[in-house]
CSV table of C-alpha atoms and ligand atoms in Angstrom, one decimal:
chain,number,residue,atom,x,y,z
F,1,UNK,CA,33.8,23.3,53.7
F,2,UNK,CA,37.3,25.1,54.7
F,3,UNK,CA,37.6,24.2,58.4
F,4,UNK,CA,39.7,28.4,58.3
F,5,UNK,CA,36.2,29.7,57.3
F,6,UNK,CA,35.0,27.9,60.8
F,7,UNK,CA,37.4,29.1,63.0
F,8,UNK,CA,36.4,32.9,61.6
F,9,UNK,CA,33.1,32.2,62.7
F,10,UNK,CA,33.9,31.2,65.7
F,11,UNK,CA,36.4,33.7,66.7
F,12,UNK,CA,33.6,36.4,65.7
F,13,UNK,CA,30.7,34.5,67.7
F,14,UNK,CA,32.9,33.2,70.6
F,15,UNK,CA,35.5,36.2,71.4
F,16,UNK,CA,34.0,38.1,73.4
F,17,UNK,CA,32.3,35.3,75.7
F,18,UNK,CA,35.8,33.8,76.0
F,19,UNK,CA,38.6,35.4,74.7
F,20,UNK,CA,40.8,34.5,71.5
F,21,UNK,CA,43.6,32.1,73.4
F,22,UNK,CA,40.4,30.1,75.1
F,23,UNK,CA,38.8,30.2,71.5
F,24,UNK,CA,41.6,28.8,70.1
F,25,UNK,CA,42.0,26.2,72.0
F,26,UNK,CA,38.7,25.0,71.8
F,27,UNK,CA,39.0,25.3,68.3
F,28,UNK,CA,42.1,22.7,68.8
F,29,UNK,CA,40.4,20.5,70.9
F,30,UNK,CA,37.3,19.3,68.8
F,31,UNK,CA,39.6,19.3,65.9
F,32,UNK,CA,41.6,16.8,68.0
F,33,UNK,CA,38.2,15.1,68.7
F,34,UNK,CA,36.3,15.1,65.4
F,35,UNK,CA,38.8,15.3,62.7
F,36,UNK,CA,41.9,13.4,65.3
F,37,UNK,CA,43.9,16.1,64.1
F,38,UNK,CA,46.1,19.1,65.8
F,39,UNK,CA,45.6,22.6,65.4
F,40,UNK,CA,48.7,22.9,64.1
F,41,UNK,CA,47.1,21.5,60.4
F,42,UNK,CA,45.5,24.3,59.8
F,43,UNK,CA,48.0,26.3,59.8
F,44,UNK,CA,49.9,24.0,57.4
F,45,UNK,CA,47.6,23.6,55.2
F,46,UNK,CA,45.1,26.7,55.5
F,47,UNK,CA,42.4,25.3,52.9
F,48,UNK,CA,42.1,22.2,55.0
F,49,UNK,CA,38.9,20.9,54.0
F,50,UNK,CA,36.4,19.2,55.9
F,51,UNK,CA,33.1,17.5,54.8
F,52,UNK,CA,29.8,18.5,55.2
F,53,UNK,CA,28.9,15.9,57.8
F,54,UNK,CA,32.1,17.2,59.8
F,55,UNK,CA,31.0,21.6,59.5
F,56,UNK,CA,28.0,20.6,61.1
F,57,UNK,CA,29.2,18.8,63.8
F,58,UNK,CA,31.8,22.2,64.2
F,59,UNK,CA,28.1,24.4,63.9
F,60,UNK,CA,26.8,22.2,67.0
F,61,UNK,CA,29.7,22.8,69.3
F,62,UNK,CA,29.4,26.1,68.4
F,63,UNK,CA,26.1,26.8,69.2
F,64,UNK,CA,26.4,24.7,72.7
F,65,UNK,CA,29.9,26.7,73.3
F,66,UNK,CA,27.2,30.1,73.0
F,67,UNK,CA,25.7,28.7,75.4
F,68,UNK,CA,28.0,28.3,78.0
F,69,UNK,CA,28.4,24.4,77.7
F,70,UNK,CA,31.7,23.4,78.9
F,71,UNK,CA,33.8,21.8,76.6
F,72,UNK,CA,34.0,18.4,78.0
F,73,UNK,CA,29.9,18.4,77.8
F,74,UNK,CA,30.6,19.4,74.2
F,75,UNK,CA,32.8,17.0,73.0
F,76,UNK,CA,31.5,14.1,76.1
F,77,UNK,CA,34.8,13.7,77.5
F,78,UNK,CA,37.9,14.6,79.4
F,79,UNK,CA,41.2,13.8,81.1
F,80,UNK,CA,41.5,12.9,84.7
F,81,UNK,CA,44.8,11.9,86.1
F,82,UNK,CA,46.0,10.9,82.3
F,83,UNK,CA,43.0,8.8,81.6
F,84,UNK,CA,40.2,9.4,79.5
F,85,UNK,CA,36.8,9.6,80.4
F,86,UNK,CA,33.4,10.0,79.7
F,87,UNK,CA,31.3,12.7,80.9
F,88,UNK,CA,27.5,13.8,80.5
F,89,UNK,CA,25.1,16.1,81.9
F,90,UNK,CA,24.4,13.6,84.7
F,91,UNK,CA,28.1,13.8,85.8
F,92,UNK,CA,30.3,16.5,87.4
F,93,UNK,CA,33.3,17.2,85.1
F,94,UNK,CA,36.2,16.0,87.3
F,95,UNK,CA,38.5,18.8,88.6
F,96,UNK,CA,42.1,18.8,89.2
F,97,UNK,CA,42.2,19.6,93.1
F,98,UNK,CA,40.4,15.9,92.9
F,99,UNK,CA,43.7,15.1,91.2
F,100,UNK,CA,45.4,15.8,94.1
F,101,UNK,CA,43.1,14.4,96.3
F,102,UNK,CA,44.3,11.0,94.4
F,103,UNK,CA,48.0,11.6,94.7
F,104,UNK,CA,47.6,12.4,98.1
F,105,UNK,CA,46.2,8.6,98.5
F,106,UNK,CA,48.8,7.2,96.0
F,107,UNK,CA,52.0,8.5,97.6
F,108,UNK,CA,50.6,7.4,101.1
F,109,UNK,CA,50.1,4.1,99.6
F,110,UNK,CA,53.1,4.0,97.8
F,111,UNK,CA,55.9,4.8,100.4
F,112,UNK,CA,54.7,1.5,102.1
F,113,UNK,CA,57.1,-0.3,100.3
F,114,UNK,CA,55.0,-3.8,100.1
F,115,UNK,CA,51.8,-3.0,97.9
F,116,UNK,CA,49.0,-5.0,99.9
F,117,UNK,CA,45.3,-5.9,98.3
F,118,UNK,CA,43.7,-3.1,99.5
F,119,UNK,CA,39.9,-3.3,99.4
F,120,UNK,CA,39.0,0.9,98.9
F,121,UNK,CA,35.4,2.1,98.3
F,122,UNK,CA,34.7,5.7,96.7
F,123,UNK,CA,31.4,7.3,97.8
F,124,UNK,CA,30.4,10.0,95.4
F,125,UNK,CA,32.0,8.2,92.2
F,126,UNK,CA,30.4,10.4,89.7
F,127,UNK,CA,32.6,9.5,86.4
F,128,UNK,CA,34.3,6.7,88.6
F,129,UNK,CA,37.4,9.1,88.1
F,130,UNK,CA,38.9,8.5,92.0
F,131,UNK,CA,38.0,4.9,92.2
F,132,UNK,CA,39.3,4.5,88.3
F,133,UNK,CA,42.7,5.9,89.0
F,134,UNK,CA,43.5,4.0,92.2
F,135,UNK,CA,42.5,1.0,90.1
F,136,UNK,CA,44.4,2.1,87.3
F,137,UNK,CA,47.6,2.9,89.8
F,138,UNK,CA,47.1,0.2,92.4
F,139,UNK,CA,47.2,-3.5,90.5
F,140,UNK,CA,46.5,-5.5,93.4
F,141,UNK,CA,43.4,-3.3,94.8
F,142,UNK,CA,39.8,-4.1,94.8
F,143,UNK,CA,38.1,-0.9,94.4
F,144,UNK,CA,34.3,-0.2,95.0
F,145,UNK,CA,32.5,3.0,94.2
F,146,UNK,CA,29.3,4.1,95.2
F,147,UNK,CA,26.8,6.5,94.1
F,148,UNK,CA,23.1,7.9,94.5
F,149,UNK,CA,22.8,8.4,90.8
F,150,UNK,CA,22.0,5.4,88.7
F,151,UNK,CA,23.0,7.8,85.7
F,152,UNK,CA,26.3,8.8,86.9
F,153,UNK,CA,26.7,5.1,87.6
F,154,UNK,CA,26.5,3.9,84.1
F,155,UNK,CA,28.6,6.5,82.9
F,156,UNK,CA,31.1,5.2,85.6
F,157,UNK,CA,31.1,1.6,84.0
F,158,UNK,CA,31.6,2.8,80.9
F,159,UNK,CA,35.0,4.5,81.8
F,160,UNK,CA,35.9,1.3,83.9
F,161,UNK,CA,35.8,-0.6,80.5
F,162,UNK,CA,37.4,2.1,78.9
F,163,UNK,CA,40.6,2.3,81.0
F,164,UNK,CA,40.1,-1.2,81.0
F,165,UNK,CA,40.2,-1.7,85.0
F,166,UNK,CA,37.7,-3.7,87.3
F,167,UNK,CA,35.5,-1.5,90.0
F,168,UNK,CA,32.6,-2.8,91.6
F,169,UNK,CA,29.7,-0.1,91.2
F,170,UNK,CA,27.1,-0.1,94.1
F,171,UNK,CA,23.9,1.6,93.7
F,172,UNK,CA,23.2,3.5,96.9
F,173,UNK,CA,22.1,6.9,98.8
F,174,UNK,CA,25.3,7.5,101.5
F,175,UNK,CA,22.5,9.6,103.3
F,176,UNK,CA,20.2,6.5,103.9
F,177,UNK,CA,22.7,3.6,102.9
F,178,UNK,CA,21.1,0.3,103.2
F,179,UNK,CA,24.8,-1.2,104.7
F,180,UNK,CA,24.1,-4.4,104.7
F,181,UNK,CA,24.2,-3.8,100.6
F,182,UNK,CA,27.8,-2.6,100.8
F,183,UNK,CA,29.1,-4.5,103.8
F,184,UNK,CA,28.1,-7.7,101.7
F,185,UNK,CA,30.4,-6.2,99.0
F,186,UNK,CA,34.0,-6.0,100.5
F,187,UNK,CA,33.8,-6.9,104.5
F,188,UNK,CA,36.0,-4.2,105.7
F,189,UNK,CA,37.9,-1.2,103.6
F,190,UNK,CA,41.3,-0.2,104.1
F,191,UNK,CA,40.6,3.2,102.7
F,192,UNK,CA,37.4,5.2,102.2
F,193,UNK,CA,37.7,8.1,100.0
F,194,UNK,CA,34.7,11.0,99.1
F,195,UNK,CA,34.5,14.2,97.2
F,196,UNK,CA,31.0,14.4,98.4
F,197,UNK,CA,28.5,17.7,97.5
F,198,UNK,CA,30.5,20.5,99.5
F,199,UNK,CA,29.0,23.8,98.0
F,200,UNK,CA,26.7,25.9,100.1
F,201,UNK,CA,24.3,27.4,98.4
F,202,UNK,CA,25.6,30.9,100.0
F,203,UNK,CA,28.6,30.5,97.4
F,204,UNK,CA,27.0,30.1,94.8
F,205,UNK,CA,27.4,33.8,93.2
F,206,UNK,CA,31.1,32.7,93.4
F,207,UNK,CA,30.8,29.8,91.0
F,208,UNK,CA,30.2,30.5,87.3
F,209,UNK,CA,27.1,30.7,85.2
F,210,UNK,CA,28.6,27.6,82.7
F,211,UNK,CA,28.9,25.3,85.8
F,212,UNK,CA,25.7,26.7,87.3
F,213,UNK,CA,23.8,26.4,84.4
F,214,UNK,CA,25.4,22.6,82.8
F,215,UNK,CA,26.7,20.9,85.8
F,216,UNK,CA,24.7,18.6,88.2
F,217,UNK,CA,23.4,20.1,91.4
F,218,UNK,CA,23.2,16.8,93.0
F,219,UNK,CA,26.5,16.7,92.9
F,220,UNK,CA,27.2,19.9,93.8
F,221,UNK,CA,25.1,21.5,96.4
F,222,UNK,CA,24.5,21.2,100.3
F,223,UNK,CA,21.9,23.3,102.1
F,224,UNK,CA,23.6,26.3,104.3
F,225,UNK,CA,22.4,25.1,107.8
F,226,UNK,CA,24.1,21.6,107.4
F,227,UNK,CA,27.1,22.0,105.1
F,228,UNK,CA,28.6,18.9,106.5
F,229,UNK,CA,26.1,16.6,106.3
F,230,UNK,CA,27.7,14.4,103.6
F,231,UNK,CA,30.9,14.3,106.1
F,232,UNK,CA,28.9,13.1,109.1
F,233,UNK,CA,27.8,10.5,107.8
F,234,UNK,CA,30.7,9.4,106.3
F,235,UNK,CA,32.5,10.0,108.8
F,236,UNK,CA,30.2,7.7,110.9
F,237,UNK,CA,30.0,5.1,107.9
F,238,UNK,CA,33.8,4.7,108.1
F,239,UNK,CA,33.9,4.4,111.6
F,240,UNK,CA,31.6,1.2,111.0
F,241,UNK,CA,33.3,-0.2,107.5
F,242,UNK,CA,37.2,0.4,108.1
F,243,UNK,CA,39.4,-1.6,109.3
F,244,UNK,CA,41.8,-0.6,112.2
F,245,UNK,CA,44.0,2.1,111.2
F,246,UNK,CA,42.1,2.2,107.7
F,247,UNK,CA,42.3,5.5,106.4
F,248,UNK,CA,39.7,8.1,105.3
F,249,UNK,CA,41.0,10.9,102.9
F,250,UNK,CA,38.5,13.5,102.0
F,251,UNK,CA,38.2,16.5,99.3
F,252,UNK,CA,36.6,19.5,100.9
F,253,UNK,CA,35.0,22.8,101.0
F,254,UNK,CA,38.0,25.8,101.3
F,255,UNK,CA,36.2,27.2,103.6
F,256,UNK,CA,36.1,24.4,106.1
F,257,UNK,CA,39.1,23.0,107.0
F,258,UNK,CA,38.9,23.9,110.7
F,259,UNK,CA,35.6,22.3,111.1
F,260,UNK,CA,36.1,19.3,109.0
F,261,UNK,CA,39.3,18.6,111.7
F,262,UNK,CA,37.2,18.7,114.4
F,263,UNK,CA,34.7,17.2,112.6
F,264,UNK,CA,37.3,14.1,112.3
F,265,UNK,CA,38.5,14.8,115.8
F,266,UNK,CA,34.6,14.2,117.2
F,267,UNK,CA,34.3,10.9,115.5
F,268,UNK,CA,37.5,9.9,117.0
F,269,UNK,CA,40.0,9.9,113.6
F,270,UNK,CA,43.5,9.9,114.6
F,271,UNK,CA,46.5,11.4,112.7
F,272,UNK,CA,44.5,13.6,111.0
F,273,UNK,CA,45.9,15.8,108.2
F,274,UNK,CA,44.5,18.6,106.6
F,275,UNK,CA,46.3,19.5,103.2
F,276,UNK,CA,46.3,22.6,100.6
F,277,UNK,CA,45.7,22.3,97.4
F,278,UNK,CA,48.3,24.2,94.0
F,279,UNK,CA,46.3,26.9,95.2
F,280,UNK,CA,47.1,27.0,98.5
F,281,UNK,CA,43.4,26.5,99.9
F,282,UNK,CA,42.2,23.6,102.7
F,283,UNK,CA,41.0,20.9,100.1
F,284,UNK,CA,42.1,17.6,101.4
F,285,UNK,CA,42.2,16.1,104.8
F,286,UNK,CA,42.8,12.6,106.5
F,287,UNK,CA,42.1,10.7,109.4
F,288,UNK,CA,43.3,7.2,110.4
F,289,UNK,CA,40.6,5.4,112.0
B,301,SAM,C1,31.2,16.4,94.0
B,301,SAM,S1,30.6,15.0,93.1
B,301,SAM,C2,32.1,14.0,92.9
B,301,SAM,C3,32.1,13.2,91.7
B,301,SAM,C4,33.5,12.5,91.5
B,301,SAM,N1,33.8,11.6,92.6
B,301,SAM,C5,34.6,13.5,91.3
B,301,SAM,O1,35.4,13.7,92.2
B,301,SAM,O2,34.6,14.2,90.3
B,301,SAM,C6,29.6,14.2,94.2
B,301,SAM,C7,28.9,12.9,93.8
B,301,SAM,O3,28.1,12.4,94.9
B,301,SAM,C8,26.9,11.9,94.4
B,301,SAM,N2,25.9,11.9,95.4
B,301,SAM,C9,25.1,13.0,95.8
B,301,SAM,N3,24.3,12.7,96.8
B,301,SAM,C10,24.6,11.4,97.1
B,301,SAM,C11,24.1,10.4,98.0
B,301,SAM,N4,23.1,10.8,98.9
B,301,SAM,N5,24.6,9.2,98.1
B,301,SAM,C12,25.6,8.8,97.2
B,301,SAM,N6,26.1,9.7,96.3
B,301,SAM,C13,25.6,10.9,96.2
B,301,SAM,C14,26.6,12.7,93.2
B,301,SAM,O4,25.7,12.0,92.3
B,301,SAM,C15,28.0,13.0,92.6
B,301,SAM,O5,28.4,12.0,91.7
């Protein structure tokens, strides 16, 4: 099959949903993924050939791209703070404000000029992309990352193997956490990080139909009368499990930041810190126990 003939098809099928540039770069990424080869091949060589095997995996993606499938589904992965990892339906596709989120813990860490064996826990892990990347950055940590999802967990371990770094997983519901479990794990933290569920279902005409549709609610979605209810109790979980001026850092809902400081004020966090993301919107905030 001539992989030129492909791209036609999918510039006539896919256009209009996406656009030519997006298009195009799609094209370039599962050629990357399924033939390990750059876009820039094809226009090299435009009879670039592929075999039959190969077109149909090209026919899938496009047919799941129709669909509105995000691209990481499509091809089962993505990259998160220069790593690879594995993602599935069970899994939220990691986002860059949660980059940030992780620099913002890294360069605190980092401008104490002794690195120190800091035991961190991750509640929310998902893809185990936060507690992966401070593991990856942060030799002498012992991370542990936590999760209600026993599929999102195994995808977790997966990318810990991949990126080749040790995390202990817990299986556990932050909502009704059985602490003796996690206390039995690392005695006290000296950081706690979440990106807990933070979307109100009142916003949800403001997120798209291909996250809507693909991405899990679980992970996602809070009910409108109680949008902090993931922060409360972690809030009150790391009042209990860090140490003395352990620190909590948080990825948040834009629309919250004033409440999520007094939130963090009520449970008696000091030197708290509420950060923008690229964007400019409250995403992040800290609090020093
Ligand atoms: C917004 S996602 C964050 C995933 C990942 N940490 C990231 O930043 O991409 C929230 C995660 O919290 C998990 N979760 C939802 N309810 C939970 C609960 N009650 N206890 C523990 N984890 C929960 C979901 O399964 C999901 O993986």
């Amino acid at each position: 099959m001539v992989l030129k003939d492909i791209l036609n098809n999918y510039h006539t099928e896919l256009d209009a949903l996406y656009g030519k540039d997006e298009v195009n770069s799609f094209f370039g990424i599962l050629m990357e993924h399924y033939l390990e080869s750059k876009r820039i091949q094809l226009v090299l060589n435009p009879e670039y050939n592929i075999t039959a095997k190969q077109g149909i995996l090209f026919l899938n993606a496009l047919s799941d791209l129709k669909n509105h499938k995000p691209i990481q589904y499509v091809i089962g992965e993505t990259e998160f703070y220069g790593l690879s990892f594995k993602v599935n339906k069970h899994t939220l596709i990691p986002r860059p404000e949660t980059e940030e989120l992780v620099t913002f813990i890294l360069e605190d860490v980092t401008s104490n000029t002794v690195e120190k064996s800091l035991n961190i826990l991750d509640i929310g892990t998902g893809t185990g992309c936060i507690a992966i990347s401070l593991a990856k950055n942060l030799a002498k940590a012992n991370v542990s990352a936590l999760d209600v999802s026993k599929e999102a967990l195994s995808i977790a371990e997966q990318n810990s193997e991949l990126n080749k770094v040790v995390v202990g997983f817990i299986h556990d519901d932050i909502l009704n956490p059985s602490h003796a479990k996690l206390i039995s794990v690392s005695h006290k933290f000296d950081i706690i990080v979440s990106n807990p569920p933070y979307v109100r279902n009142l916003e949800k005409e403001e997120i798209k139909p291909n996250v809507l549709d693909n991405e899990p609610h679980l992970a996602l979605f809070v009910e409108d009368d109680n949008p902090l209810q993931f922060y409360k109790v972690i809030c009150e979980f790391a009042q209990l499990n860090l140490k003395d001026k352990g620190a909590l850092y948080l990825e948040i809902n834009e629309y919250l930041g004033e409440d999520m400081i007094q939130l963090l004020n009520d449970f008696g966090f000091k030197s708290i810190e509420l950060k923008t993301d690229i964007f400019g919107k409250d995403r992040m905030i800290k609090g020093i126990k």
